Short mmCIF file of N, CA and C in Angstrom, two decimals:
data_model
loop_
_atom_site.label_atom_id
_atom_site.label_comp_id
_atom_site.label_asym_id
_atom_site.label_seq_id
_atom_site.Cartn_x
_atom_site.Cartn_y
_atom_site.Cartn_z
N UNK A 1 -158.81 -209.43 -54.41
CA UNK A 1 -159.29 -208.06 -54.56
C UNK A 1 -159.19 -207.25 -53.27
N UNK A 2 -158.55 -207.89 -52.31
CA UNK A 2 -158.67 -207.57 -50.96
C UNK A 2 -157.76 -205.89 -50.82
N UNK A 3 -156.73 -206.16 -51.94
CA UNK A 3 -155.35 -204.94 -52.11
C UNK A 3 -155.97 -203.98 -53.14
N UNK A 4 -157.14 -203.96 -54.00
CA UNK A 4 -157.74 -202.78 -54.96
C UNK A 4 -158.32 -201.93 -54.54
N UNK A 5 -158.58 -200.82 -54.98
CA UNK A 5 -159.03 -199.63 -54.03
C UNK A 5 -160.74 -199.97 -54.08
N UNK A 6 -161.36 -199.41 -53.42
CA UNK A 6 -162.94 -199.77 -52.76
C UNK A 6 -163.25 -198.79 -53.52
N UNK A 7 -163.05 -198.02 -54.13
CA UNK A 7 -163.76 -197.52 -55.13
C UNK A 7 -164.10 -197.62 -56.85
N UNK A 8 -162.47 -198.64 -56.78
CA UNK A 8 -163.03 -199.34 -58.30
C UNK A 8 -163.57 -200.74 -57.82
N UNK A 9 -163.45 -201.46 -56.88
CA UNK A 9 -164.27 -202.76 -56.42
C UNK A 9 -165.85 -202.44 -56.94
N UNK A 10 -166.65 -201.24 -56.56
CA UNK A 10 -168.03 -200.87 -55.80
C UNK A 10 -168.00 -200.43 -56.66
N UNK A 11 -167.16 -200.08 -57.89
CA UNK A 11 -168.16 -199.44 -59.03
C UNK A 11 -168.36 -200.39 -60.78
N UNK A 12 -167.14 -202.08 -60.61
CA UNK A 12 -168.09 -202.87 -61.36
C UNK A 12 -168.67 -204.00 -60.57
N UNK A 13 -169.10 -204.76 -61.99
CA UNK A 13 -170.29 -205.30 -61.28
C UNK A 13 -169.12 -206.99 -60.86
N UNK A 14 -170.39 -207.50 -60.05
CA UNK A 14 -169.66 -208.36 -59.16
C UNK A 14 -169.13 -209.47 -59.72
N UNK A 15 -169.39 -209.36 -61.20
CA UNK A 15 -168.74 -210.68 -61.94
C UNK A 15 -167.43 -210.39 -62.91
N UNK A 16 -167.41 -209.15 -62.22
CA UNK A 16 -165.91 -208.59 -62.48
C UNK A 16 -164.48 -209.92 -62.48
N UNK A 17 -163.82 -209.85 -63.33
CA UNK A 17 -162.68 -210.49 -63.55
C UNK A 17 -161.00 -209.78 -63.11
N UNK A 18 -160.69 -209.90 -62.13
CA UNK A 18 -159.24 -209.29 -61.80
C UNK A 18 -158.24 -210.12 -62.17
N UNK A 19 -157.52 -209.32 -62.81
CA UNK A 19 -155.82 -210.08 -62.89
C UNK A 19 -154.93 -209.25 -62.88
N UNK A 20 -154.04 -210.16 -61.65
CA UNK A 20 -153.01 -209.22 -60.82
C UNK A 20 -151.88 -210.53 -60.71
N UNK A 21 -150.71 -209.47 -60.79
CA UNK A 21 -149.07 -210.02 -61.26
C UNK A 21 -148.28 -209.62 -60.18
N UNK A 22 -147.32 -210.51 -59.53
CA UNK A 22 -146.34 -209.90 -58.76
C UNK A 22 -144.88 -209.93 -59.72
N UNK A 23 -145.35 -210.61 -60.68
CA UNK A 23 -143.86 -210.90 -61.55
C UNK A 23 -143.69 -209.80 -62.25
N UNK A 24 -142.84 -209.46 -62.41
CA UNK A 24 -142.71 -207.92 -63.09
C UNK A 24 -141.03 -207.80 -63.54
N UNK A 25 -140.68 -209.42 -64.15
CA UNK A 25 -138.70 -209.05 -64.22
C UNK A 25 -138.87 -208.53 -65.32
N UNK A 26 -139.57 -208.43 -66.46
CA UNK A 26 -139.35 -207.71 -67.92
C UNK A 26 -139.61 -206.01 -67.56
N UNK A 27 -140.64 -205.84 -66.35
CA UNK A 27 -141.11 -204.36 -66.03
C UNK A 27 -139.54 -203.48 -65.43
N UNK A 28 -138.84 -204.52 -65.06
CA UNK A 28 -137.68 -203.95 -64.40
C UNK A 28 -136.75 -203.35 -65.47
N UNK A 29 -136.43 -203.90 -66.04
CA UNK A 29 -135.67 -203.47 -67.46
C UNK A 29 -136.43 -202.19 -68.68
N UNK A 30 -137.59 -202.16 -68.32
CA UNK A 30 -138.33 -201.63 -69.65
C UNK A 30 -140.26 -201.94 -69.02
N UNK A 31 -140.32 -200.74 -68.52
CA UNK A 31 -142.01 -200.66 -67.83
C UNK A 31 -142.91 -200.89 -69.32
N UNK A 32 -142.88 -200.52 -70.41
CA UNK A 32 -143.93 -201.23 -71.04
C UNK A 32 -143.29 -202.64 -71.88
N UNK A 33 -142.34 -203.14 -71.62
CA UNK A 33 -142.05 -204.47 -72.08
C UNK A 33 -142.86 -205.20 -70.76
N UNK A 34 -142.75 -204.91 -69.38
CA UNK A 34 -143.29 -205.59 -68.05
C UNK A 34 -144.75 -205.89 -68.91
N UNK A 35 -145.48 -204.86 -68.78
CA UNK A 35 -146.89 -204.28 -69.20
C UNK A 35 -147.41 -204.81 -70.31
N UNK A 36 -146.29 -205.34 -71.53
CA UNK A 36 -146.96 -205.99 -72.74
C UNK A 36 -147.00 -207.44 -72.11
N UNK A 37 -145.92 -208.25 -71.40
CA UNK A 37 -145.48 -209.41 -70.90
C UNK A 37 -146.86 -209.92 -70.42
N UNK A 38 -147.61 -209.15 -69.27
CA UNK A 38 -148.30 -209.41 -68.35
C UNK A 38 -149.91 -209.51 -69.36
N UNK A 39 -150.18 -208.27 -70.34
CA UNK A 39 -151.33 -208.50 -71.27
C UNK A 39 -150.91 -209.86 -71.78
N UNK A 40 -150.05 -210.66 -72.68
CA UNK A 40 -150.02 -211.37 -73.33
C UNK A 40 -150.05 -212.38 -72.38
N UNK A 41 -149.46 -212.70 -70.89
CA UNK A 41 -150.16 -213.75 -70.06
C UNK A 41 -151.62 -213.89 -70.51
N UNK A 42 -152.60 -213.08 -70.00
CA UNK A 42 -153.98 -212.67 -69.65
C UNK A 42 -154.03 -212.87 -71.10
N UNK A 43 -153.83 -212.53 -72.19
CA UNK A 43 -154.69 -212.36 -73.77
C UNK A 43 -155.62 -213.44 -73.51
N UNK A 44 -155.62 -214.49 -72.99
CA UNK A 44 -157.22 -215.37 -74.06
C UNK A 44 -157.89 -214.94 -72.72
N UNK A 45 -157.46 -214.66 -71.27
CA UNK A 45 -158.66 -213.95 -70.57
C UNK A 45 -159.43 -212.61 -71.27
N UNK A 46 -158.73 -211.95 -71.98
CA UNK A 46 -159.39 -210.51 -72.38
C UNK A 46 -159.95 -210.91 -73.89
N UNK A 47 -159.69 -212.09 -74.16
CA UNK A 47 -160.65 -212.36 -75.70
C UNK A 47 -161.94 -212.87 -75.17
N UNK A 48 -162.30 -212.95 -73.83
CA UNK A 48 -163.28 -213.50 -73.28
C UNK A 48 -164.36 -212.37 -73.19
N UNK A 49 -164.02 -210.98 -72.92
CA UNK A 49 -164.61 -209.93 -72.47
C UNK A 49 -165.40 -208.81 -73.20
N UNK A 50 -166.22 -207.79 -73.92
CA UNK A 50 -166.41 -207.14 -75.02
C UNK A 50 -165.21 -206.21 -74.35
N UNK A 51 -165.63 -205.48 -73.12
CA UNK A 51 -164.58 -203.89 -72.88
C UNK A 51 -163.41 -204.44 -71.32
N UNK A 52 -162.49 -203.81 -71.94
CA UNK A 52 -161.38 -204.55 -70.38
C UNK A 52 -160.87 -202.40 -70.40
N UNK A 53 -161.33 -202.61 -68.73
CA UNK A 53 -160.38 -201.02 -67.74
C UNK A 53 -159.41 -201.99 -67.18
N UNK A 54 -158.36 -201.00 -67.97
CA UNK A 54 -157.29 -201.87 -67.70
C UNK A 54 -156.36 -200.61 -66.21
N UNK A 55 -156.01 -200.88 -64.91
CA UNK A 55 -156.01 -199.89 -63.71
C UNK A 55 -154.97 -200.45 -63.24
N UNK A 56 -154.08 -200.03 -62.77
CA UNK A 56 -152.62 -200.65 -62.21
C UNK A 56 -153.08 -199.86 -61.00
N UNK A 57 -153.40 -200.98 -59.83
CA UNK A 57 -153.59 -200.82 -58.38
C UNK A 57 -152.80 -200.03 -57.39
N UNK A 58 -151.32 -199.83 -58.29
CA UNK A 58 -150.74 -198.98 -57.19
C UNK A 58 -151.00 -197.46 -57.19
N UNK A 59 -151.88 -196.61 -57.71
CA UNK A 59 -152.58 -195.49 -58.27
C UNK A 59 -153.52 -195.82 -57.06
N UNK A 60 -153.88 -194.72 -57.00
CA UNK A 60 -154.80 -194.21 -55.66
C UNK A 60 -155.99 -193.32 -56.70
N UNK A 61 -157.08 -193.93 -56.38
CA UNK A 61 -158.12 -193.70 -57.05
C UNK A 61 -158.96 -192.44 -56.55
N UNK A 62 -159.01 -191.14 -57.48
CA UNK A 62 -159.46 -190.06 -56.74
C UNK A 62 -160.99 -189.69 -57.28
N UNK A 63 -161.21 -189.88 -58.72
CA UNK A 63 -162.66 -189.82 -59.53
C UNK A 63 -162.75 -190.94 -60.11
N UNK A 64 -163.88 -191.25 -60.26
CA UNK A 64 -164.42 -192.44 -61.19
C UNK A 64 -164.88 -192.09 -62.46
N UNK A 65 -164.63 -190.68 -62.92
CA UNK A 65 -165.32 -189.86 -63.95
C UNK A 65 -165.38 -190.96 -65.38
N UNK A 66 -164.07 -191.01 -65.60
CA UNK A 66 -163.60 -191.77 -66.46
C UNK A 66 -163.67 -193.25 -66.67
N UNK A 67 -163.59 -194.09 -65.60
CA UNK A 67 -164.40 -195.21 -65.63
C UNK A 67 -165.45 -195.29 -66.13
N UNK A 68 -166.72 -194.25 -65.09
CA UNK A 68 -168.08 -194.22 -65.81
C UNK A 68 -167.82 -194.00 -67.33
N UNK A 69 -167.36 -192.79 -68.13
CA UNK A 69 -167.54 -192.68 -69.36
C UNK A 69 -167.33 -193.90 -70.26
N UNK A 70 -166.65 -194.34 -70.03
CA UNK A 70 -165.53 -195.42 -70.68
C UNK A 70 -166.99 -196.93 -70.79
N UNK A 71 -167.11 -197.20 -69.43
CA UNK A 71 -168.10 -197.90 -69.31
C UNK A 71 -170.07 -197.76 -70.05
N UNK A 72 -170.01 -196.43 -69.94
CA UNK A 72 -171.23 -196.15 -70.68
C UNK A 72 -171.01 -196.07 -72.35
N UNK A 73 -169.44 -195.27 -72.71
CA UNK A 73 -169.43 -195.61 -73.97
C UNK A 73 -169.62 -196.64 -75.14
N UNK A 74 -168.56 -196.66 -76.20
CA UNK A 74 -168.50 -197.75 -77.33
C UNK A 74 -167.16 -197.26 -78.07
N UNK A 75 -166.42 -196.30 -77.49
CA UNK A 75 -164.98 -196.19 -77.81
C UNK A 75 -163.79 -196.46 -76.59
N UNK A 76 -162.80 -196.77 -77.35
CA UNK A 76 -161.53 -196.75 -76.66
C UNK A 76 -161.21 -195.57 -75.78
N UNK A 77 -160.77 -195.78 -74.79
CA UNK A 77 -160.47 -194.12 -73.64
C UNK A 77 -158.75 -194.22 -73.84
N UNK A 78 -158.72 -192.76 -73.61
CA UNK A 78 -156.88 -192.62 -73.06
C UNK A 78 -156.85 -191.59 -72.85
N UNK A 79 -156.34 -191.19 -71.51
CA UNK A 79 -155.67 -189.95 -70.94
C UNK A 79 -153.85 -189.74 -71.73
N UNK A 80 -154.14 -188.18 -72.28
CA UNK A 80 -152.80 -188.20 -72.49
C UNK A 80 -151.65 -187.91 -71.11
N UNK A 81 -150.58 -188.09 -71.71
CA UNK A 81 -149.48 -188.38 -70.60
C UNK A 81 -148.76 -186.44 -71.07
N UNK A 82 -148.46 -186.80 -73.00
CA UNK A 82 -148.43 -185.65 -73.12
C UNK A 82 -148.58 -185.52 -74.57
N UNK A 83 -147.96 -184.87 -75.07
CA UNK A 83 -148.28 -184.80 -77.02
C UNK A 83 -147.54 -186.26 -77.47
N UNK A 84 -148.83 -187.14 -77.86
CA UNK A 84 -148.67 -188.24 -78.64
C UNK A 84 -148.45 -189.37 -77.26
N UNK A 85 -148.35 -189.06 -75.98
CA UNK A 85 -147.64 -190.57 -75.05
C UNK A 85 -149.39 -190.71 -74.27
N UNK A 86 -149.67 -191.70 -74.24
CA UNK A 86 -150.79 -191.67 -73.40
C UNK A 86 -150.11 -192.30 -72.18
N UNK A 87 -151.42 -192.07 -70.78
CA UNK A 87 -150.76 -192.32 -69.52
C UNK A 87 -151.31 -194.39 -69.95
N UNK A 88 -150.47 -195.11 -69.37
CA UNK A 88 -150.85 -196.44 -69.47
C UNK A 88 -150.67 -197.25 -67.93
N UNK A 89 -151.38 -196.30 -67.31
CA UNK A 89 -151.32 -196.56 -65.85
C UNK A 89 -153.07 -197.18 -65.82
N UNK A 90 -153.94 -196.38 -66.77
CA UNK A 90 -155.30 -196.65 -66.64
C UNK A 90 -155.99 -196.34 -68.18
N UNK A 91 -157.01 -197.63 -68.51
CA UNK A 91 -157.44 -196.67 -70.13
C UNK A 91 -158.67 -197.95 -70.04
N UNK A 92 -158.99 -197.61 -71.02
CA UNK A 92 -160.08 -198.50 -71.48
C UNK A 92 -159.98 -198.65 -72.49
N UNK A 93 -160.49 -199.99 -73.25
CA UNK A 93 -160.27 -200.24 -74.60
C UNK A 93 -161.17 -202.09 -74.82
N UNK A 94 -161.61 -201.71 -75.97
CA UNK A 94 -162.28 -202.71 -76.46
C UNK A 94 -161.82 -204.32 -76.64
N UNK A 95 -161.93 -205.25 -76.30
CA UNK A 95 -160.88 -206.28 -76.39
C UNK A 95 -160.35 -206.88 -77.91
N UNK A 96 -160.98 -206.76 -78.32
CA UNK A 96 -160.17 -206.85 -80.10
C UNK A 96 -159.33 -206.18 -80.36
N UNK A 97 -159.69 -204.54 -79.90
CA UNK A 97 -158.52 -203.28 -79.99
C UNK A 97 -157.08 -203.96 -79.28
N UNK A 98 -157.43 -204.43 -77.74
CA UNK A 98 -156.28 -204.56 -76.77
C UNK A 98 -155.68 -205.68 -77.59
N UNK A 99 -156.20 -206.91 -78.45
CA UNK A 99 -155.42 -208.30 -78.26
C UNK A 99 -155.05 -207.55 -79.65
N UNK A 100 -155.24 -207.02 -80.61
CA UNK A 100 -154.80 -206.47 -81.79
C UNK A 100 -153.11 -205.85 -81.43
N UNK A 101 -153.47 -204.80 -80.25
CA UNK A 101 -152.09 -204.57 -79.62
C UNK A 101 -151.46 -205.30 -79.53
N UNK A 102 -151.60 -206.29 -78.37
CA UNK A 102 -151.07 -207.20 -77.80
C UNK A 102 -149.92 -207.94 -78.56
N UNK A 103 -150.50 -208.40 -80.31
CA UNK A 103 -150.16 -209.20 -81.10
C UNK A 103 -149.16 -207.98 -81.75
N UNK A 104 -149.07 -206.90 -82.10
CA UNK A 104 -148.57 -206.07 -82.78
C UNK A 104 -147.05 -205.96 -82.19
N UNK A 105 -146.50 -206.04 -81.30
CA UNK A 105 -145.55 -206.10 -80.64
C UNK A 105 -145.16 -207.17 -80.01
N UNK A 106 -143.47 -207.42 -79.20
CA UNK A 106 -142.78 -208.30 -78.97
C UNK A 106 -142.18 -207.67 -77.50
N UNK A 107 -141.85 -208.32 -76.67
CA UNK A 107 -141.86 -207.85 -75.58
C UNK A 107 -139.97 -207.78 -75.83
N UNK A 108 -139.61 -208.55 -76.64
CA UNK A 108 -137.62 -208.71 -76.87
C UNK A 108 -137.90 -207.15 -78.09
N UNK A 109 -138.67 -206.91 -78.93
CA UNK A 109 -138.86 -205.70 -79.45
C UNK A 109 -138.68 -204.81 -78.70
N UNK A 110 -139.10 -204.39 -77.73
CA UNK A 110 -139.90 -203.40 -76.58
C UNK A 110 -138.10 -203.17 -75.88
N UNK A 111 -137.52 -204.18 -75.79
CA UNK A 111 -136.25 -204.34 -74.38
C UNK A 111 -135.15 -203.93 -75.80
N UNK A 112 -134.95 -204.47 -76.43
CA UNK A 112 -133.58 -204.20 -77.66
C UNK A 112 -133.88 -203.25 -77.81
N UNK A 113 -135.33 -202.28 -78.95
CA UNK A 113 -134.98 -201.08 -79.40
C UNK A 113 -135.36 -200.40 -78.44
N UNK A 114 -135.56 -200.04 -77.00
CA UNK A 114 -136.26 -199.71 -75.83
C UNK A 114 -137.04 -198.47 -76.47
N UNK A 115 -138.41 -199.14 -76.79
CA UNK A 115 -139.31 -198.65 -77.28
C UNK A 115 -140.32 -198.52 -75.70
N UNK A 116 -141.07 -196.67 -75.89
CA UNK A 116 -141.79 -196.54 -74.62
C UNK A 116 -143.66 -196.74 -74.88
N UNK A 117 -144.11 -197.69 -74.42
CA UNK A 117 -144.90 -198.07 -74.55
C UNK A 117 -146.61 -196.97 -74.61
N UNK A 118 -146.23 -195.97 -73.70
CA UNK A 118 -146.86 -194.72 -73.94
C UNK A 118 -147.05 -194.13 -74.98
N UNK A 119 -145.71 -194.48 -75.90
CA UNK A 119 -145.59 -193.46 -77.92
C UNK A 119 -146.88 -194.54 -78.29
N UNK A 120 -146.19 -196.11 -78.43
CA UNK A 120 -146.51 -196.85 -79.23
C UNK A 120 -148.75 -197.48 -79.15
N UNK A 121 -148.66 -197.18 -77.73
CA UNK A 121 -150.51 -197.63 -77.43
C UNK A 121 -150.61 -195.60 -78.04
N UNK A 122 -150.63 -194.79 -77.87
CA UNK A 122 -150.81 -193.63 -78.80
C UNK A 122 -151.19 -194.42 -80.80
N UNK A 123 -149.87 -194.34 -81.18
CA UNK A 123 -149.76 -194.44 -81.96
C UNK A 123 -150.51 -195.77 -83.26
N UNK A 124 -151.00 -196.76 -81.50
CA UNK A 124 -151.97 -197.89 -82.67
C UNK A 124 -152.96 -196.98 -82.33
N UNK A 125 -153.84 -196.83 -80.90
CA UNK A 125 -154.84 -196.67 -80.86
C UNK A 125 -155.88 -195.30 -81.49
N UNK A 126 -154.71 -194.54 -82.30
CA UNK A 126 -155.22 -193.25 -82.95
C UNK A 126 -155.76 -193.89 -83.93
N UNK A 127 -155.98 -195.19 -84.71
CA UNK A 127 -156.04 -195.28 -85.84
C UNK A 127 -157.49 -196.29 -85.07
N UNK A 128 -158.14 -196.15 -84.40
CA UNK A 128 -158.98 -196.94 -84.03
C UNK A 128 -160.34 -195.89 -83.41
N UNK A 129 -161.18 -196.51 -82.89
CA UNK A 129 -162.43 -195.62 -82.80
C UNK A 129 -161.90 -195.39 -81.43
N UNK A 130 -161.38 -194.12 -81.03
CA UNK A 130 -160.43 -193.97 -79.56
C UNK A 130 -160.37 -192.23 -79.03
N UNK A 131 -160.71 -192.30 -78.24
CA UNK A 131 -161.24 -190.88 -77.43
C UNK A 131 -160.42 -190.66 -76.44
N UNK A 132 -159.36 -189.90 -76.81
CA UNK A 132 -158.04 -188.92 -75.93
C UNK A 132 -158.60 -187.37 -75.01
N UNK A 133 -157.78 -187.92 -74.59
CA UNK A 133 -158.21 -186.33 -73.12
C UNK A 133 -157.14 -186.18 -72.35
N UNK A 134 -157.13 -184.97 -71.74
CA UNK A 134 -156.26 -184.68 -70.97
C UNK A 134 -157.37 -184.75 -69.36
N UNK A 135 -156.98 -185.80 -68.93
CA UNK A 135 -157.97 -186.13 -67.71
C UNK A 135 -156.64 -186.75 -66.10
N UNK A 136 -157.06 -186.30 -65.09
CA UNK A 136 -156.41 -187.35 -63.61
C UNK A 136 -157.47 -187.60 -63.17
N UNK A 137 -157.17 -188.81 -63.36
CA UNK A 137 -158.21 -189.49 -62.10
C UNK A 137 -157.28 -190.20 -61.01
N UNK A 138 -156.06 -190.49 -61.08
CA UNK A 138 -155.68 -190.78 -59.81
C UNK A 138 -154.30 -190.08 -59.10
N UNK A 139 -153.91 -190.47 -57.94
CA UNK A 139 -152.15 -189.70 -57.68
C UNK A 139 -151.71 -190.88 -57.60
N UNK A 140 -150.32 -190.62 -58.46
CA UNK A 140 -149.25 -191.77 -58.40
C UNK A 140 -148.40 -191.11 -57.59
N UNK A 141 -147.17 -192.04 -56.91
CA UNK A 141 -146.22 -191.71 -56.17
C UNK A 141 -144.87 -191.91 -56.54
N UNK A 142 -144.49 -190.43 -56.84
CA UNK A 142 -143.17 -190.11 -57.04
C UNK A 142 -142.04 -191.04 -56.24
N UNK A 143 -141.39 -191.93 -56.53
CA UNK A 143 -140.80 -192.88 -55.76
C UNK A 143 -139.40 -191.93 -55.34
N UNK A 144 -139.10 -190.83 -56.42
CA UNK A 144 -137.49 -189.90 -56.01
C UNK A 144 -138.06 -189.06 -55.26
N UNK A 145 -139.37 -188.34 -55.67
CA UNK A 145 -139.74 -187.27 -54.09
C UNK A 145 -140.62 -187.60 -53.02
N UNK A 146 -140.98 -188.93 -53.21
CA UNK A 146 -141.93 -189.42 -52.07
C UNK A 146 -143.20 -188.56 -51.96
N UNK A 147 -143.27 -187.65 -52.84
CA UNK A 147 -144.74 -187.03 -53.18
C UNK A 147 -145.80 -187.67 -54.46
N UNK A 148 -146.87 -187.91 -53.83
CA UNK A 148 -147.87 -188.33 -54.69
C UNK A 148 -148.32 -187.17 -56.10
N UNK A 149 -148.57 -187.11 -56.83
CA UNK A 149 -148.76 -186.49 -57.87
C UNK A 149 -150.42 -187.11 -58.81
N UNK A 150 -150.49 -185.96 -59.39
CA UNK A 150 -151.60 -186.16 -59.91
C UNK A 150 -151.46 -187.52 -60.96
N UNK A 151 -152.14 -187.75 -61.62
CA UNK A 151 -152.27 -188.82 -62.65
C UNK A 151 -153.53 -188.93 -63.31
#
C-alpha cells in the first residue's frame, strides 16, 4: 500500500483488502479485457466482501466525495465517461453485482470482438440497483499530451 494515494489509505478502515497487478499483457491489447483478466484473478477475493471500490492507483486522488457516498450507501456507483460508457478507472459496486459481471463475459470475448468495457459495465449495471453521475474525483494523465486531466 506503500504506492496508493494517502488519501484513499486514511479513508478505509484498516482491515482494508488491496489487490494490485503488475501483469497487464491482456490490458495491452484491449484495456477492459486487462481489467476483466485481473477481476477474475481476485473473484473469490471479492466473493469474500459485501461492497468492493474498485480505484486504479495510477489516478491521482482529488475528492473523496464519491467514495464517502458509495460507502454510506446500498447501491452500485458509476461516474459516466459519457452517454451510456461509464469511467472504469473508479466505481463502486456490490460484490454479487461485480462477480455477476465478472462471469458474464470472457476476456478472448472482450480481445476478438474488441468490445469496450466502459459500453458493456454501463450496460449490465443499468439493470441493477446502480446510481450514475456525471462526477471527477480524480486527474488522469494524458500519456500523448503529458497533461493531467480531470477524471
Amino acid at each position: 500500500t506503500k504506492k496508493l494515494p494517502v488519501k484513499i489509505v486514511d479513508l478505509l478502515p484498516d482491515h482494508t483488502t488491496f489487490l494490485l497487478s503488475k501483469n497487464n499483457t491482456y490490458g495491452r491489447m484491449n484495456k477492459g479485457a486487462g481489467m476483466l483478466h485481473s477481476l477474475k484473478l481476485n473473484k473469490e477475493i471479492v466473493s469474500d466482501y459485501d461492497l468492493i471500490f474498485y480505484y486504479e492507483p495510477r489516478l491521482l486522488l482529488q475528492s473523496t466525495d464519491f467514495i464517502n457516498e458509495f460507502l454510506s450507501g446500498k447501491e452500485n456507483m458509476f461516474s459516466f465517461e459519457s452517454n451510456k460508457r461509464v469511467k472504469t478507472g473508479y466505481f463502486g459496486s456490490n460484490s454479487k453485482d461485480l462477480i455477476d459481471f465478472i462471469d458474464s463475459y470472457s476476456v478472448t470475448e472482450i480481445l476478438n470482438d474488441n468490445l469496450h468495457i466502459e459500453l458493456l459495465m454501463y450496460e449490465f449495471y443499468k439493470q441493477r440497483d446502480t446510481r450514475f453521475g456525471y462526477t471527477s474525483t480524480s486527474l488522469w494523465k494524458n500519456y500523448l499530451s503529458e497533461i493531467y486531466e480531470k477524471y
